[in-house]
């Protein structure tokens, strides 16, 4: 199996005089090879949030613009089977719903392959698959919704359930007038409709996951309704997971009876899928690309983010700093 360093060496071998490595060619070679192995349509959806912490979250998250990307890379694909290679921190549940609706209108048999992380709304998309393919190194995440709240420290993503729990706690403690002054600064953050927004977001997250599991992954089970509800409640339980960024390992997902295939059971599939993933992470680390949506024919929708360097400023008569240092 080509590991991260071996893919890096392969990329270096494609470097021509005065030109960077051919990231696109190497990545696409492995996506095409994966298609030849599986005889299924392949779509890669990956974000570079782990390599690019300088990028605004909206650029690497699941959003409405992704619909254009999926329409682009689905164009011309034939057959009912799709392997979706999914690596994402999540994003908008509403956008995830639109993506699932579109992909399900195009493909009747969908496998989601998670080479490392499919978190939050990406976990929701995985729950709309017929099967999830996970390695020992693969993780899903909780689906409890987050709300963006303006605070004195800037905009923060706060779990909807945590807001509801905090408000319940405030109601109890504010019965003591001595504690009221401590709660007032926090309660001032709550708008008139925030609690309703929290309740609606939680309900929508559970409803989407439950409906998709019942309709697709569990459709042949007699207990599909009960099982779908059990899992959707579990994934959205902030009190259980404690953190929205909690990594849920394959062993725990299998215990919950989701339909999971082990990536290493098909060694060729594992080698090719991880080669695609390594080549993709190298692309994020060394190019302006921050999101790649691409199929096995080479058709792609690539989001880029270029950080503009700060203009040089000459101050007074201070001498120029030596190369590699910063003036005090």
Coordinates of C-alpha atoms in Angstrom, one line a residue:
X1 CA 0.0 0.0 0.0
X2 CA 1.5 3.4 -1.0
X3 CA 1.8 5.4 2.3
X4 CA 1.8 9.2 2.7
X5 CA 5.6 9.4 2.2
X6 CA 5.6 7.2 -0.9
X7 CA 2.9 9.3 -2.5
X8 CA 5.0 12.3 -1.7
X9 CA 8.0 10.7 -3.4
X10 CA 5.8 9.8 -6.4
X11 CA 4.7 13.5 -6.6
X12 CA 8.3 14.6 -6.5
X13 CA 9.2 12.4 -9.4
X14 CA 6.6 14.3 -11.6
X15 CA 8.3 17.6 -10.9
X16 CA 9.8 19.1 -14.1
X17 CA 12.4 21.8 -14.3
X18 CA 11.0 25.0 -12.9
X19 CA 7.5 23.5 -12.4
X20 CA 5.8 22.1 -9.3
X21 CA 4.8 18.4 -8.9
X22 CA 1.7 17.3 -11.0
X23 CA -0.7 17.0 -8.1
X24 CA -3.8 16.6 -10.3
X25 CA -2.3 13.9 -12.5
X26 CA -1.3 11.7 -9.5
X27 CA -4.6 12.1 -7.7
X28 CA -6.6 11.4 -10.8
X29 CA -4.5 8.4 -11.7
X30 CA -5.6 6.7 -8.4
X31 CA -9.2 7.8 -8.7
X32 CA -9.3 6.2 -12.2
X33 CA -7.6 3.1 -10.9
X34 CA -10.2 2.9 -8.1
X35 CA -13.0 3.0 -10.7
X36 CA -11.4 0.2 -12.7
X37 CA -11.2 -1.9 -9.5
X38 CA -14.7 -1.3 -8.3
X39 CA -16.5 -0.9 -11.6
X40 CA -18.5 1.8 -9.9
X41 CA -18.7 5.6 -10.3
X42 CA -16.3 7.4 -8.1
X43 CA -16.7 10.9 -6.7
X44 CA -14.2 12.4 -4.3
X45 CA -15.5 15.1 -1.9
X46 CA -12.7 16.4 0.3
X47 CA -11.8 19.5 2.3
X48 CA -8.3 20.7 3.4
X49 CA -9.3 22.0 6.8
X50 CA -6.6 19.9 8.5
X51 CA -3.8 21.3 6.3
X52 CA -5.1 24.9 6.0
X53 CA -5.9 26.5 9.3
X54 CA -5.6 29.9 7.6
X55 CA -8.8 29.3 5.6
X56 CA -12.2 30.7 6.5
X57 CA -14.4 27.8 7.7
X58 CA -17.1 28.5 5.1
X59 CA -14.6 27.6 2.3
X60 CA -14.0 24.1 3.6
X61 CA -17.4 23.3 5.0
X62 CA -20.4 21.7 3.3
X63 CA -22.4 24.5 1.8
X64 CA -25.0 25.3 -0.9
X65 CA -22.3 25.9 -3.5
X66 CA -21.5 22.2 -3.3
X67 CA -24.6 21.5 -5.3
X68 CA -22.9 23.0 -8.3
X69 CA -19.9 20.9 -7.7
X70 CA -21.9 17.6 -7.5
X71 CA -23.9 18.5 -10.6
X72 CA -20.6 19.2 -12.4
X73 CA -18.9 15.9 -11.5
X74 CA -22.1 13.8 -11.9
X75 CA -22.6 15.0 -15.5
X76 CA -22.1 12.1 -17.9
X77 CA -21.7 9.4 -15.3
X78 CA -23.6 6.2 -16.1
X79 CA -24.8 3.4 -13.9
X80 CA -26.6 3.3 -10.6
X81 CA -23.6 2.6 -8.3
X82 CA -21.6 5.4 -6.6
X83 CA -18.6 5.3 -4.3
X84 CA -18.4 8.7 -2.5
X85 CA -15.0 9.2 -0.9
X86 CA -15.9 11.6 1.9
X87 CA -13.5 13.7 4.0
X88 CA -15.1 16.8 5.6
X89 CA -15.5 18.6 8.9
X90 CA -19.2 19.0 8.1
X91 CA -21.2 22.2 7.6
X92 CA -24.8 23.1 6.9
X93 CA -27.4 20.4 7.5
X94 CA -29.6 22.2 5.0
X95 CA -26.9 21.9 2.3
X96 CA -26.3 18.3 3.3
X97 CA -30.0 17.6 2.8
X98 CA -29.8 19.1 -0.7
X99 CA -26.7 17.1 -1.6
X100 CA -28.3 13.8 -0.4
X101 CA -31.5 14.6 -2.3
X102 CA -29.6 15.2 -5.5
X103 CA -27.2 12.2 -5.2
X104 CA -30.2 9.9 -4.4
X105 CA -32.0 11.1 -7.5
X106 CA -28.9 10.1 -9.6
X107 CA -27.7 6.9 -7.9
X108 CA -29.7 4.1 -6.3
X109 CA -26.7 2.3 -4.7
X110 CA -24.3 4.5 -2.7
X111 CA -21.3 3.5 -0.7
X112 CA -19.6 6.2 1.4
X113 CA -15.9 5.6 1.9
X114 CA -14.4 7.5 4.8
X115 CA -10.6 7.5 4.6
X116 CA -10.2 9.5 7.8
X117 CA -12.9 11.9 9.0
X118 CA -16.5 12.5 8.1
X119 CA -17.8 14.8 10.9
X120 CA -21.1 16.5 11.7
X121 CA -23.1 17.1 8.5
X122 CA -20.7 14.8 6.7
X123 CA -21.8 12.0 9.1
X124 CA -25.3 12.9 8.2
X125 CA -24.5 12.3 4.5
X126 CA -22.9 9.0 5.4
X127 CA -26.1 7.9 7.1
X128 CA -27.9 8.4 3.7
X129 CA -25.7 5.7 2.1
X130 CA -26.6 2.0 1.6
X131 CA -23.3 1.2 3.3
X132 CA -20.4 3.0 5.0
X133 CA -16.8 1.7 4.3
X134 CA -14.5 2.4 7.3
X135 CA -10.9 1.6 8.0
X136 CA -9.3 1.2 11.5
X137 CA -8.3 4.9 11.1
X138 CA -11.7 6.1 10.0
X139 CA -14.1 8.1 12.3
X140 CA -17.5 9.7 12.1
X141 CA -18.7 12.4 14.4
X142 CA -21.8 13.5 16.4
X143 CA -24.6 15.2 14.5
X144 CA -25.8 17.5 17.2
X145 CA -26.3 20.9 15.5
X146 CA -24.2 24.0 16.3
X147 CA -25.4 27.6 16.3
X148 CA -23.1 30.5 15.5
X149 CA -23.4 33.1 18.3
X150 CA -21.8 36.6 18.5
X151 CA -20.0 36.9 21.8
X152 CA -17.5 39.4 23.4
X153 CA -14.7 37.0 22.2
X154 CA -16.1 36.9 18.6
X155 CA -18.4 34.5 16.8
X156 CA -18.5 31.0 18.4
X157 CA -20.1 27.8 17.3
X158 CA -22.2 26.5 20.3
X159 CA -24.0 23.2 20.5
X160 CA -27.8 23.8 20.4
X161 CA -28.3 21.3 23.2
X162 CA -25.8 23.1 25.4
X163 CA -27.7 26.4 25.0
X164 CA -30.9 24.7 26.0
X165 CA -29.2 23.0 29.0
X166 CA -27.6 26.2 30.1
X167 CA -31.0 28.1 29.9
X168 CA -32.6 25.4 32.1
X169 CA -29.8 25.6 34.6
X170 CA -30.2 29.4 34.6
X171 CA -33.9 29.2 35.4
X172 CA -33.1 27.0 38.4
X173 CA -30.3 29.0 39.8
X174 CA -31.8 32.5 39.1
X175 CA -34.5 31.6 41.7
X176 CA -31.7 32.6 44.1
X177 CA -31.4 36.5 43.8
X178 CA -27.7 36.2 44.9
X179 CA -26.9 34.3 41.7
X180 CA -28.9 36.4 39.3
X181 CA -26.1 39.0 38.7
X182 CA -23.7 36.2 37.7
X183 CA -26.1 34.9 35.0
X184 CA -27.2 38.3 33.5
X185 CA -24.1 38.7 31.2
X186 CA -24.6 35.2 29.8
X187 CA -28.4 35.5 29.5
X188 CA -28.0 38.7 27.5
X189 CA -26.7 36.7 24.6
X190 CA -30.0 34.9 24.1
X191 CA -32.2 36.5 21.5
X192 CA -35.9 36.3 21.5
X193 CA -36.0 33.2 19.2
X194 CA -32.7 31.5 20.1
X195 CA -34.3 28.7 22.1
X196 CA -36.8 27.9 19.4
X197 CA -33.9 27.9 16.8
X198 CA -32.1 25.4 19.0
X199 CA -35.1 23.1 19.4
X200 CA -35.8 23.3 15.6
X201 CA -32.2 22.5 14.7
X202 CA -32.1 19.5 17.0
X203 CA -35.4 18.2 15.6
X204 CA -34.2 18.7 12.0
X205 CA -30.9 16.9 12.6
X206 CA -32.6 13.9 14.1
X207 CA -35.4 13.8 11.5
X208 CA -33.0 13.8 8.6
X209 CA -30.7 11.1 9.9
X210 CA -33.7 9.0 11.0
X211 CA -35.4 9.3 7.6
X212 CA -32.3 8.5 5.6
X213 CA -31.4 5.5 7.6
X214 CA -35.0 4.2 7.4
X215 CA -35.2 4.8 3.7
X216 CA -31.8 3.6 2.6
X217 CA -29.5 1.7 4.9
X218 CA -32.2 -0.1 6.9
X219 CA -34.9 -0.4 4.3
X220 CA -34.8 -4.2 4.3
X221 CA -35.0 -4.5 8.1
X222 CA -38.3 -5.2 9.9
X223 CA -37.3 -2.9 12.7
X224 CA -36.0 -0.1 10.5
X225 CA -38.1 2.6 12.2
X226 CA -37.0 1.7 15.7
X227 CA -33.4 1.2 14.7
X228 CA -33.2 4.4 12.7
X229 CA -34.6 6.4 15.6
X230 CA -32.3 4.8 18.1
X231 CA -29.2 5.8 16.0
X232 CA -30.4 9.3 15.1
X233 CA -31.0 10.0 18.8
X234 CA -27.6 8.6 19.7
X235 CA -25.7 10.6 17.1
X236 CA -27.4 13.9 18.2
X237 CA -26.9 13.3 21.9
X238 CA -24.5 16.1 23.0
X239 CA -24.8 15.0 26.6
X240 CA -23.4 11.6 25.7
X241 CA -20.5 12.8 23.4
X242 CA -19.6 15.9 25.4
X243 CA -17.9 17.5 22.4
X244 CA -19.1 18.1 18.8
X245 CA -15.6 17.2 17.7
X246 CA -15.6 13.8 19.3
X247 CA -14.2 11.0 17.0
X248 CA -16.5 8.0 16.9
X249 CA -14.4 4.9 16.0
X250 CA -15.5 2.1 13.7
X251 CA -15.9 -0.4 16.6
X252 CA -18.5 1.8 18.2
X253 CA -20.3 2.4 14.9
X254 CA -20.4 -1.4 14.3
X255 CA -21.8 -2.0 17.8
X256 CA -24.7 0.4 17.0
X257 CA -25.5 -2.0 14.0
X258 CA -25.0 0.5 11.2
X259 CA -24.2 -1.2 7.9
X260 CA -20.4 -1.0 7.8
X261 CA -17.8 -2.7 5.6
X262 CA -14.2 -2.9 6.8
X263 CA -11.9 -1.2 4.3
X264 CA -9.1 -3.7 4.9
X265 CA -11.4 -6.6 3.8
X266 CA -10.7 -5.6 0.2
X267 CA -7.0 -4.9 0.1
X268 CA -7.0 -3.4 -3.4
X269 CA -9.9 -1.1 -2.4
X270 CA -7.9 0.0 0.7
X271 CA -4.7 0.6 -1.2
X272 CA -6.4 2.7 -3.9
X273 CA -8.7 4.7 -1.6
X274 CA -5.9 5.6 0.7
X275 CA -3.7 6.5 -2.2
X276 CA -6.4 8.9 -3.4
X277 CA -6.6 10.3 0.1
X278 CA -2.9 10.8 0.5
X279 CA -2.6 12.4 -2.9
X280 CA -5.5 14.7 -2.0
X281 CA -3.9 15.8 1.3
X282 CA -0.7 16.6 -0.5
X283 CA -2.7 18.8 -2.9
X284 CA -4.2 20.7 0.0
X285 CA -0.8 21.1 1.7
X286 CA 1.1 22.4 -1.3
X287 CA -1.4 24.2 -3.6
X288 CA -4.2 26.9 -3.1
X289 CA -6.8 24.2 -3.3
X290 CA -9.0 23.9 -0.2
X291 CA -11.9 21.8 -1.4
X292 CA -11.9 19.2 -4.2
X293 CA -14.9 17.5 -5.7
X294 CA -13.8 15.2 -8.6
X295 CA -14.9 12.1 -10.4
X296 CA -13.0 9.2 -12.0
X297 CA -13.1 10.8 -15.5
X298 CA -11.1 13.8 -14.3
X299 CA -14.0 16.2 -14.2
X300 CA -13.6 18.4 -11.2
X301 CA -14.8 21.4 -9.2
X302 CA -11.9 22.8 -7.1
X303 CA -12.2 25.6 -4.6
X304 CA -9.1 27.6 -4.1
X305 CA -8.0 30.1 -1.5
X306 CA -4.9 32.3 -1.9
X307 CA -3.5 34.2 1.1
X308 CA -2.3 37.6 -0.1
X309 CA 1.1 38.5 1.4
X310 CA 1.2 41.6 3.5
X311 CA 2.8 44.6 1.5
X312 CA 6.3 45.5 2.6
X313 CA 6.4 48.8 4.6
X314 CA 9.6 50.8 5.0
X315 CA 9.7 52.6 8.4
X316 CA 12.0 55.6 8.8
X317 CA 15.7 54.8 8.4
X318 CA 15.6 51.4 10.1
X319 CA 18.1 49.0 8.3
X320 CA 16.7 46.2 6.2
X321 CA 16.4 43.0 8.2
X322 CA 18.4 39.9 7.3
X323 CA 16.6 37.3 5.2
X324 CA 14.4 35.0 7.3
X325 CA 14.1 37.4 10.3
X326 CA 11.5 39.8 11.4
X327 CA 12.3 43.3 12.6
X328 CA 11.4 44.0 16.2

